Short mmCIF file of N, CA, C and O in Angstrom, two decimals:
data_model
loop_
_atom_site.label_atom_id
_atom_site.label_comp_id
_atom_site.label_asym_id
_atom_site.label_seq_id
_atom_site.Cartn_x
_atom_site.Cartn_y
_atom_site.Cartn_z
N GLU A 1 1.06 -1.25 -0.06
CA GLU A 1 -0.12 -0.17 0.16
C GLU A 1 0.68 1.04 0.06
O GLU A 1 0.38 2.54 -0.23
N GLY A 2 2.19 1.31 0.31
CA GLY A 2 3.11 2.36 0.42
C GLY A 2 3.09 3.01 -1.10
O GLY A 2 3.11 3.85 -0.88
N ASP A 3 3.63 1.84 -2.05
CA ASP A 3 3.84 2.63 -3.22
C ASP A 3 2.57 2.98 -3.95
O ASP A 3 2.29 3.94 -4.56
N PHE A 4 1.20 2.58 -3.20
CA PHE A 4 0.14 2.90 -3.86
C PHE A 4 -0.08 4.45 -3.31
O PHE A 4 -0.57 5.50 -3.84
N ASP A 5 -0.08 4.48 -2.09
CA ASP A 5 -0.02 5.98 -1.33
C ASP A 5 0.55 6.99 -2.33
O ASP A 5 0.44 8.32 -2.29
N ASN A 6 1.93 6.40 -2.89
CA ASN A 6 2.92 7.43 -3.70
C ASN A 6 1.73 7.89 -4.66
O ASN A 6 2.11 9.02 -5.15
N GLN A 7 1.83 6.72 -5.37
CA GLN A 7 0.79 7.14 -6.91
C GLN A 7 -0.46 7.90 -6.53
O GLN A 7 -0.49 8.97 -7.53
N ALA A 8 -0.81 7.79 -5.08
CA ALA A 8 -2.47 8.28 -4.76
C ALA A 8 -2.08 9.87 -4.79
O ALA A 8 -2.55 10.71 -5.42
N SER A 9 -0.49 9.92 -4.36
CA SER A 9 -0.28 11.47 -4.17
C SER A 9 -0.49 12.18 -5.55
O SER A 9 -0.27 13.34 -4.92
N GLN A 10 -0.11 11.77 -6.37
CA GLN A 10 0.13 12.61 -7.88
C GLN A 10 -0.73 12.27 -8.87
O GLN A 10 -0.73 12.49 -9.75
N ARG A 11 -1.86 11.82 -7.98
CA ARG A 11 -3.20 11.30 -8.77
C ARG A 11 -4.19 11.71 -8.01
O ARG A 11 -4.20 11.95 -6.80
N GLU A 12 -5.53 11.97 -8.54
CA GLU A 12 -6.84 12.01 -8.11
C GLU A 12 -7.08 10.71 -6.94
O GLU A 12 -7.28 9.74 -7.55
N ASP A 13 -6.90 10.98 -5.65
CA ASP A 13 -7.18 9.82 -4.80
C ASP A 13 -8.77 9.34 -4.67
O ASP A 13 -9.59 10.37 -4.26
N LEU A 14 -9.33 8.35 -5.32
CA LEU A 14 -10.38 8.21 -5.50
C LEU A 14 -11.37 7.12 -4.41
O LEU A 14 -12.30 6.34 -4.09
N ARG A 15 -10.54 6.68 -3.13
CA ARG A 15 -10.37 5.86 -2.57
C ARG A 15 -12.11 6.11 -1.49
O ARG A 15 -12.56 5.13 -0.81
N ASN A 16 -12.25 7.30 -1.86
CA ASN A 16 -13.57 7.56 -1.00
C ASN A 16 -14.89 7.57 -1.93
O ASN A 16 -15.89 7.83 -1.38
N LYS A 17 -14.63 7.35 -2.96
CA LYS A 17 -15.68 7.09 -3.99
C LYS A 17 -16.51 5.40 -3.93
O LYS A 17 -15.38 4.68 -3.70
N ARG A 18 -17.69 5.16 -3.98
CA ARG A 18 -18.37 3.57 -4.27
C ARG A 18 -18.04 3.48 -5.51
O ARG A 18 -18.84 3.85 -6.56
N VAL A 19 -16.79 2.84 -5.92
CA VAL A 19 -16.39 2.63 -7.25
C VAL A 19 -16.72 0.97 -7.81
O VAL A 19 -16.40 0.15 -6.74
N MET A 20 -17.70 0.76 -8.76
CA MET A 20 -17.90 -0.83 -8.98
C MET A 20 -17.54 -1.41 -10.13
O MET A 20 -17.62 -0.35 -11.26
N SER A 21 -17.32 -2.54 -10.38
CA SER A 21 -16.81 -2.82 -12.03
C SER A 21 -18.21 -2.91 -12.67
O SER A 21 -19.28 -3.39 -12.21
N ILE A 22 -18.09 -2.61 -13.67
CA ILE A 22 -19.44 -2.93 -14.84
C ILE A 22 -18.96 -4.25 -15.81
O ILE A 22 -19.51 -4.38 -17.03
N ASP A 23 -18.07 -4.94 -15.38
CA ASP A 23 -17.54 -6.18 -16.12
C ASP A 23 -18.37 -7.29 -15.80
O ASP A 23 -18.98 -7.27 -14.62
N PRO A 24 -18.97 -8.36 -16.90
CA PRO A 24 -19.84 -9.31 -16.16
C PRO A 24 -19.05 -10.28 -15.19
O PRO A 24 -18.11 -10.63 -14.98
N ALA A 25 -20.21 -10.99 -14.44
CA ALA A 25 -19.70 -11.82 -13.50
C ALA A 25 -18.94 -12.86 -14.00
O ALA A 25 -17.95 -13.10 -13.18
N THR A 26 -18.81 -13.08 -15.05
CA THR A 26 -17.67 -14.34 -15.35
C THR A 26 -16.52 -13.73 -15.87
O THR A 26 -15.53 -14.72 -16.05
N ALA A 27 -15.94 -12.75 -16.00
CA ALA A 27 -14.91 -11.99 -16.04
C ALA A 27 -14.11 -12.44 -15.28
O ALA A 27 -14.55 -11.91 -13.94
N LYS A 28 -12.62 -12.61 -15.69
CA LYS A 28 -11.51 -12.49 -15.00
C LYS A 28 -10.82 -11.27 -14.97
O LYS A 28 -10.02 -10.90 -14.03
N ASP A 29 -11.00 -10.59 -16.01
CA ASP A 29 -10.35 -9.10 -16.18
C ASP A 29 -10.81 -8.29 -15.76
O ASP A 29 -11.87 -7.60 -16.80
N LEU A 30 -11.04 -7.89 -14.60
CA LEU A 30 -11.90 -6.40 -14.42
C LEU A 30 -11.25 -5.35 -14.63
O LEU A 30 -10.78 -4.87 -13.79
N ASP A 31 -11.65 -4.79 -15.78
CA ASP A 31 -10.70 -3.56 -16.27
C ASP A 31 -11.71 -1.95 -16.46
O ASP A 31 -11.49 -1.33 -16.51
N ASP A 32 -13.17 -2.31 -16.23
CA ASP A 32 -13.77 -1.41 -16.33
C ASP A 32 -14.74 -1.17 -15.13
O ASP A 32 -15.73 -1.81 -14.54
N ALA A 33 -15.21 0.10 -14.89
CA ALA A 33 -15.86 0.25 -13.72
C ALA A 33 -16.63 1.83 -13.59
O ALA A 33 -15.93 2.44 -14.64
N ILE A 34 -17.61 2.23 -12.67
CA ILE A 34 -18.20 3.43 -12.70
C ILE A 34 -18.47 3.73 -11.26
O ILE A 34 -18.40 2.62 -10.57
N HIS A 35 -18.69 4.83 -10.89
CA HIS A 35 -19.07 5.20 -9.69
C HIS A 35 -20.25 6.24 -10.18
O HIS A 35 -20.08 7.46 -10.92
N ILE A 36 -21.51 6.24 -9.38
CA ILE A 36 -22.45 7.36 -9.42
C ILE A 36 -22.45 7.96 -7.97
O ILE A 36 -22.73 7.31 -6.83
N GLU A 37 -22.73 9.33 -7.83
CA GLU A 37 -22.78 10.01 -6.97
C GLU A 37 -23.73 11.38 -7.07
O GLU A 37 -23.58 12.14 -8.08
N ILE A 38 -24.47 11.35 -5.91
CA ILE A 38 -25.58 12.33 -6.07
C ILE A 38 -25.03 13.66 -5.50
O ILE A 38 -24.43 13.49 -4.35
N VAL A 39 -24.99 14.44 -6.10
CA VAL A 39 -23.83 16.04 -5.87
C VAL A 39 -24.74 16.82 -4.89
O VAL A 39 -24.55 17.29 -3.89
N ASP A 40 -25.90 17.24 -5.43
CA ASP A 40 -26.80 17.62 -4.86
C ASP A 40 -28.39 17.54 -5.43
O ASP A 40 -28.47 16.69 -6.08
N ASP A 41 -29.11 18.41 -4.98
CA ASP A 41 -30.74 17.89 -5.36
C ASP A 41 -30.87 18.47 -6.96
O ASP A 41 -31.72 17.42 -7.55
N ASP A 42 -29.84 18.93 -7.81
CA ASP A 42 -29.89 19.27 -9.12
C ASP A 42 -28.87 18.32 -10.10
O ASP A 42 -29.22 18.20 -11.09
N TRP A 43 -27.94 17.96 -9.57
CA TRP A 43 -26.72 16.94 -9.95
C TRP A 43 -26.18 16.00 -9.56
O TRP A 43 -26.13 15.66 -8.46
N VAL A 44 -25.71 14.87 -10.73
CA VAL A 44 -25.59 13.78 -10.31
C VAL A 44 -24.21 13.40 -10.84
O VAL A 44 -23.84 14.00 -12.08
N GLU A 45 -23.13 13.18 -10.39
CA GLU A 45 -21.58 13.10 -11.01
C GLU A 45 -21.59 11.49 -11.46
O GLU A 45 -22.02 10.24 -10.48
N ILE A 46 -21.19 11.13 -12.48
CA ILE A 46 -21.02 9.84 -12.86
C ILE A 46 -19.22 10.06 -13.63
O ILE A 46 -18.73 10.46 -14.03
N GLY A 47 -18.50 8.89 -13.04
CA GLY A 47 -17.37 8.50 -13.25
C GLY A 47 -17.06 7.22 -14.00
O GLY A 47 -17.74 6.08 -13.66
N VAL A 48 -16.43 7.39 -14.88
CA VAL A 48 -16.19 6.31 -15.64
C VAL A 48 -14.33 5.84 -15.45
O VAL A 48 -13.68 6.67 -15.62
N HIS A 49 -14.20 4.51 -15.20
CA HIS A 49 -12.78 4.07 -14.74
C HIS A 49 -12.36 2.90 -15.38
O HIS A 49 -13.28 2.09 -15.43
N ILE A 50 -11.17 3.04 -16.17
CA ILE A 50 -10.22 2.05 -16.70
C ILE A 50 -9.00 1.63 -16.14
O ILE A 50 -8.53 2.53 -15.70
N ALA A 51 -8.47 0.43 -15.99
CA ALA A 51 -7.66 0.35 -15.15
C ALA A 51 -6.31 0.84 -16.30
O ALA A 51 -6.47 0.90 -17.38
N ASP A 52 -5.70 1.45 -15.39
CA ASP A 52 -4.18 2.05 -15.67
C ASP A 52 -3.19 0.91 -16.05
O ASP A 52 -2.12 0.86 -14.92
N VAL A 53 -3.42 0.21 -17.46
CA VAL A 53 -1.80 -0.68 -17.67
C VAL A 53 -0.81 0.10 -17.90
O VAL A 53 0.17 -0.95 -17.52
N SER A 54 -0.74 1.04 -18.15
CA SER A 54 0.35 1.79 -18.34
C SER A 54 1.16 1.75 -16.99
O SER A 54 2.58 2.06 -17.26
N HIS A 55 0.76 1.97 -16.34
CA HIS A 55 1.12 2.15 -14.78
C HIS A 55 2.13 0.57 -14.44
O HIS A 55 3.11 0.59 -13.74
N TYR A 56 1.78 -0.38 -15.08
CA TYR A 56 2.70 -1.71 -14.87
C TYR A 56 3.02 -2.14 -16.15
O TYR A 56 4.16 -3.16 -15.77
N ILE A 57 3.03 -1.69 -17.01
CA ILE A 57 4.11 -1.92 -18.67
C ILE A 57 4.63 -0.77 -19.01
O ILE A 57 4.29 -0.02 -19.38
N LYS A 58 6.17 -1.21 -19.37
CA LYS A 58 6.93 -0.01 -19.57
C LYS A 58 6.88 0.05 -21.29
O LYS A 58 6.21 -0.93 -22.06
N SER A 59 6.54 1.35 -21.61
CA SER A 59 6.23 1.73 -23.36
C SER A 59 7.21 1.41 -23.57
O SER A 59 8.59 1.35 -23.28
N GLY A 60 6.91 0.23 -24.88
CA GLY A 60 8.17 0.04 -25.93
C GLY A 60 8.48 -1.31 -25.15
O GLY A 60 9.65 -1.92 -25.93
N SER A 61 8.34 -1.77 -24.26
CA SER A 61 8.61 -3.35 -23.89
C SER A 61 7.90 -4.21 -24.71
O SER A 61 7.05 -3.98 -25.61
N LEU A 62 8.89 -5.42 -24.73
CA LEU A 62 7.90 -6.42 -25.53
C LEU A 62 6.60 -6.89 -25.20
O LEU A 62 5.85 -7.30 -26.18
N VAL A 63 5.89 -6.88 -23.71
CA VAL A 63 4.56 -6.65 -23.34
C VAL A 63 4.03 -5.82 -24.05
O VAL A 63 2.71 -6.24 -24.98
N ASP A 64 4.19 -4.59 -24.25
CA ASP A 64 3.83 -3.69 -24.64
C ASP A 64 3.71 -3.75 -26.14
O ASP A 64 2.82 -3.22 -27.13
N ASP A 65 4.53 -3.98 -27.08
CA ASP A 65 4.34 -4.15 -28.43
C ASP A 65 3.61 -5.32 -28.95
O ASP A 65 2.87 -5.42 -29.59
N GLU A 66 3.44 -6.47 -27.95
CA GLU A 66 2.55 -7.58 -28.01
C GLU A 66 1.00 -7.04 -28.09
O GLU A 66 0.52 -7.30 -28.74
N ALA A 67 0.96 -6.51 -27.11
CA ALA A 67 -0.36 -5.80 -26.96
C ALA A 67 -0.98 -4.94 -27.92
O ALA A 67 -1.87 -5.17 -28.16
N LYS A 68 0.25 -4.02 -28.69
CA LYS A 68 -0.21 -3.21 -29.63
C LYS A 68 -0.59 -4.02 -30.96
O LYS A 68 -1.47 -3.44 -31.69
N ARG A 69 0.12 -5.08 -31.27
CA ARG A 69 -0.32 -5.99 -32.26
C ARG A 69 -1.47 -7.07 -31.86
O ARG A 69 -2.31 -6.69 -32.97
N ARG A 70 -1.74 -7.14 -30.94
CA ARG A 70 -3.22 -7.79 -30.41
C ARG A 70 -4.53 -6.72 -30.64
O ARG A 70 -5.52 -7.17 -30.93
N CYS A 71 -3.87 -5.48 -30.35
CA CYS A 71 -5.01 -4.62 -29.99
C CYS A 71 -5.98 -4.76 -29.06
O CYS A 71 -6.57 -3.75 -28.46
N THR A 72 -6.62 -6.09 -29.00
CA THR A 72 -7.58 -6.40 -28.11
C THR A 72 -7.60 -7.53 -27.32
O THR A 72 -7.47 -8.63 -28.11
N SER A 73 -8.52 -7.97 -26.63
CA SER A 73 -8.96 -9.39 -26.43
C SER A 73 -10.01 -9.98 -27.02
O SER A 73 -10.73 -9.36 -27.40
N VAL A 74 -9.75 -11.00 -27.32
CA VAL A 74 -10.88 -11.64 -28.38
C VAL A 74 -11.58 -12.61 -27.01
O VAL A 74 -11.19 -13.37 -26.58
N TYR A 75 -12.96 -12.68 -27.21
CA TYR A 75 -14.08 -13.37 -26.50
C TYR A 75 -14.47 -14.27 -27.38
O TYR A 75 -15.42 -14.13 -28.15
N LEU A 76 -14.33 -15.70 -26.94
CA LEU A 76 -14.96 -16.56 -27.54
C LEU A 76 -15.83 -17.40 -26.83
O LEU A 76 -15.92 -16.96 -25.39
N PRO A 77 -16.49 -18.48 -27.23
CA PRO A 77 -17.62 -18.79 -26.53
C PRO A 77 -17.37 -19.66 -25.30
O PRO A 77 -17.57 -19.76 -24.19
N ASP A 78 -15.95 -20.33 -25.81
CA ASP A 78 -15.44 -21.28 -24.55
C ASP A 78 -14.09 -20.71 -24.09
O ASP A 78 -13.51 -21.40 -23.45
N ARG A 79 -13.71 -19.57 -24.75
CA ARG A 79 -12.30 -19.23 -24.16
C ARG A 79 -11.91 -17.48 -24.15
O ARG A 79 -12.85 -17.21 -25.31
N VAL A 80 -11.25 -17.07 -23.64
CA VAL A 80 -10.42 -15.87 -24.06
C VAL A 80 -9.11 -15.98 -24.47
O VAL A 80 -8.37 -16.61 -23.78
N LEU A 81 -9.04 -15.14 -25.14
CA LEU A 81 -7.59 -14.77 -25.85
C LEU A 81 -7.09 -13.22 -25.25
O LEU A 81 -7.60 -12.39 -26.41
N PRO A 82 -6.51 -13.33 -24.49
CA PRO A 82 -6.07 -11.70 -23.67
C PRO A 82 -5.19 -11.14 -24.47
O PRO A 82 -4.33 -11.84 -25.11
N MET A 83 -5.20 -9.65 -24.41
CA MET A 83 -4.51 -8.58 -24.93
C MET A 83 -3.02 -8.72 -24.39
O MET A 83 -1.86 -8.84 -24.95
N LEU A 84 -3.33 -9.23 -23.12
CA LEU A 84 -1.67 -9.21 -21.76
C LEU A 84 -1.80 -10.25 -21.49
O LEU A 84 -3.01 -11.31 -21.43
N PRO A 85 -0.63 -10.62 -21.13
CA PRO A 85 -0.68 -12.02 -20.05
C PRO A 85 -1.70 -12.28 -19.21
O PRO A 85 -1.80 -11.06 -18.44
N ARG A 86 -2.13 -13.44 -18.81
CA ARG A 86 -2.93 -13.62 -18.07
C ARG A 86 -2.58 -13.03 -16.71
O ARG A 86 -3.26 -12.50 -16.04
N PRO A 87 -1.28 -13.33 -16.19
CA PRO A 87 -1.05 -12.70 -14.89
C PRO A 87 -1.53 -11.47 -14.57
O PRO A 87 -1.91 -10.90 -13.55
N LEU A 88 -0.96 -10.44 -15.84
CA LEU A 88 -1.46 -9.31 -15.59
C LEU A 88 -2.76 -8.87 -15.79
O LEU A 88 -3.50 -8.20 -14.95
N CYS A 89 -3.39 -9.24 -16.72
CA CYS A 89 -5.05 -9.09 -17.06
C CYS A 89 -5.50 -9.47 -16.07
O CYS A 89 -6.74 -8.72 -15.55
N ASN A 90 -5.75 -10.54 -15.50
CA ASN A 90 -6.47 -11.47 -14.51
C ASN A 90 -5.95 -10.93 -13.16
O ASN A 90 -6.92 -10.98 -12.36
N HIS A 91 -4.79 -10.26 -13.13
CA HIS A 91 -4.55 -10.11 -11.21
C HIS A 91 -4.19 -8.69 -11.06
O HIS A 91 -4.43 -7.61 -10.82
N LEU A 92 -2.97 -8.27 -11.82
CA LEU A 92 -2.22 -6.97 -11.57
C LEU A 92 -2.67 -5.91 -11.88
O LEU A 92 -2.93 -5.04 -11.39
N CYS A 93 -3.19 -6.10 -13.27
CA CYS A 93 -4.06 -5.07 -13.39
C CYS A 93 -5.66 -4.65 -13.64
O CYS A 93 -6.11 -4.02 -14.01
N SER A 94 -5.91 -5.71 -12.90
CA SER A 94 -7.60 -6.06 -12.45
C SER A 94 -7.98 -5.35 -11.66
O SER A 94 -7.13 -4.95 -10.53
N LEU A 95 -9.25 -4.55 -11.94
CA LEU A 95 -9.80 -3.89 -10.81
C LEU A 95 -10.42 -4.43 -9.64
O LEU A 95 -11.72 -4.75 -9.51
N ASN A 96 -9.70 -5.49 -8.85
CA ASN A 96 -10.49 -6.53 -8.23
C ASN A 96 -10.94 -5.77 -6.51
O ASN A 96 -10.50 -4.97 -6.47
N PHE A 97 -12.14 -6.86 -6.26
CA PHE A 97 -12.82 -6.11 -5.32
C PHE A 97 -11.67 -5.70 -3.70
O PHE A 97 -11.00 -6.63 -3.88
N ASN A 98 -11.54 -4.47 -3.12
CA ASN A 98 -10.65 -4.50 -2.27
C ASN A 98 -9.54 -4.44 -2.43
O ASN A 98 -8.76 -4.34 -1.63
N GLU A 99 -8.79 -4.10 -3.52
CA GLU A 99 -7.75 -3.96 -4.11
C GLU A 99 -7.51 -2.62 -4.55
O GLU A 99 -8.25 -1.96 -5.30
N LEU A 100 -6.42 -1.72 -4.15
CA LEU A 100 -6.07 -0.61 -4.78
C LEU A 100 -5.49 -0.57 -5.89
O LEU A 100 -4.20 -1.44 -6.03
N LYS A 101 -5.68 0.07 -6.94
CA LYS A 101 -5.51 0.41 -8.51
C LYS A 101 -5.51 1.70 -8.97
O LYS A 101 -6.33 2.44 -8.68
N CYS A 102 -4.42 1.85 -9.80
CA CYS A 102 -4.50 3.05 -10.43
C CYS A 102 -5.35 2.75 -11.71
O CYS A 102 -5.56 1.76 -12.24
N THR A 103 -6.35 3.93 -12.12
CA THR A 103 -7.20 4.09 -13.41
C THR A 103 -6.91 5.17 -14.24
O THR A 103 -6.63 6.34 -13.36
N PHE A 104 -7.23 5.12 -15.30
CA PHE A 104 -7.65 6.14 -16.03
C PHE A 104 -9.36 6.81 -15.79
O PHE A 104 -10.07 5.68 -15.86
N SER A 105 -9.50 7.85 -15.31
CA SER A 105 -10.70 8.28 -15.25
C SER A 105 -11.30 9.58 -16.04
O SER A 105 -10.48 10.58 -15.99
N VAL A 106 -12.91 9.48 -16.16
CA VAL A 106 -13.00 10.53 -16.78
C VAL A 106 -14.44 10.89 -15.75
O VAL A 106 -15.20 9.80 -15.17
N PHE A 107 -15.05 12.15 -15.61
CA PHE A 107 -16.07 12.45 -14.41
C PHE A 107 -16.83 13.18 -15.38
O PHE A 107 -16.56 14.30 -15.72
N PHE A 108 -18.04 13.32 -15.25
CA PHE A 108 -19.24 14.09 -15.73
C PHE A 108 -20.46 14.04 -15.44
O PHE A 108 -20.28 13.53 -14.13
N ARG A 109 -21.18 15.52 -15.03
CA ARG A 109 -22.00 15.76 -14.48
C ARG A 109 -23.20 15.79 -15.45
O ARG A 109 -23.47 16.56 -15.89
N LEU A 110 -24.58 15.00 -14.48
CA LEU A 110 -25.44 15.29 -15.12
C LEU A 110 -26.78 16.13 -14.39
O LEU A 110 -27.04 15.80 -12.99
N ASN A 111 -27.43 17.13 -15.42
CA ASN A 111 -28.54 17.73 -14.28
C ASN A 111 -29.54 16.76 -14.52
O ASN A 111 -29.93 16.10 -15.27
N ARG A 112 -30.18 16.69 -13.03
CA ARG A 112 -31.33 15.58 -12.73
C ARG A 112 -32.60 15.96 -13.51
O ARG A 112 -33.33 14.82 -13.41
N GLN A 113 -32.90 17.21 -13.97
CA GLN A 113 -33.76 17.45 -14.35
C GLN A 113 -34.43 17.11 -15.99
O GLN A 113 -34.61 16.98 -16.35
#
């Protein structure tokens, strides 16, 4: 958690938000999440979060080059062909419940009216 605290000090710390995965229950690579927060009587904030894989993979590395070549994970009825090595996409980079992870996030507000 010490390294994460160092990273959090350089990013927006979202540990006070109730962030939840939007990946299906059968997914092993949880890389998409949202939060919804009522700001006041008129406004709702929505945050969309995706795992920051670049925090774990160096640009120009063999893993980075292979991920660029593959472009995306491929989902077949009986298996997944992941873009990244399984230990990365299923564990290290996955937004697992109660694990601190870095994300890329975007926030927008909607008027409740």
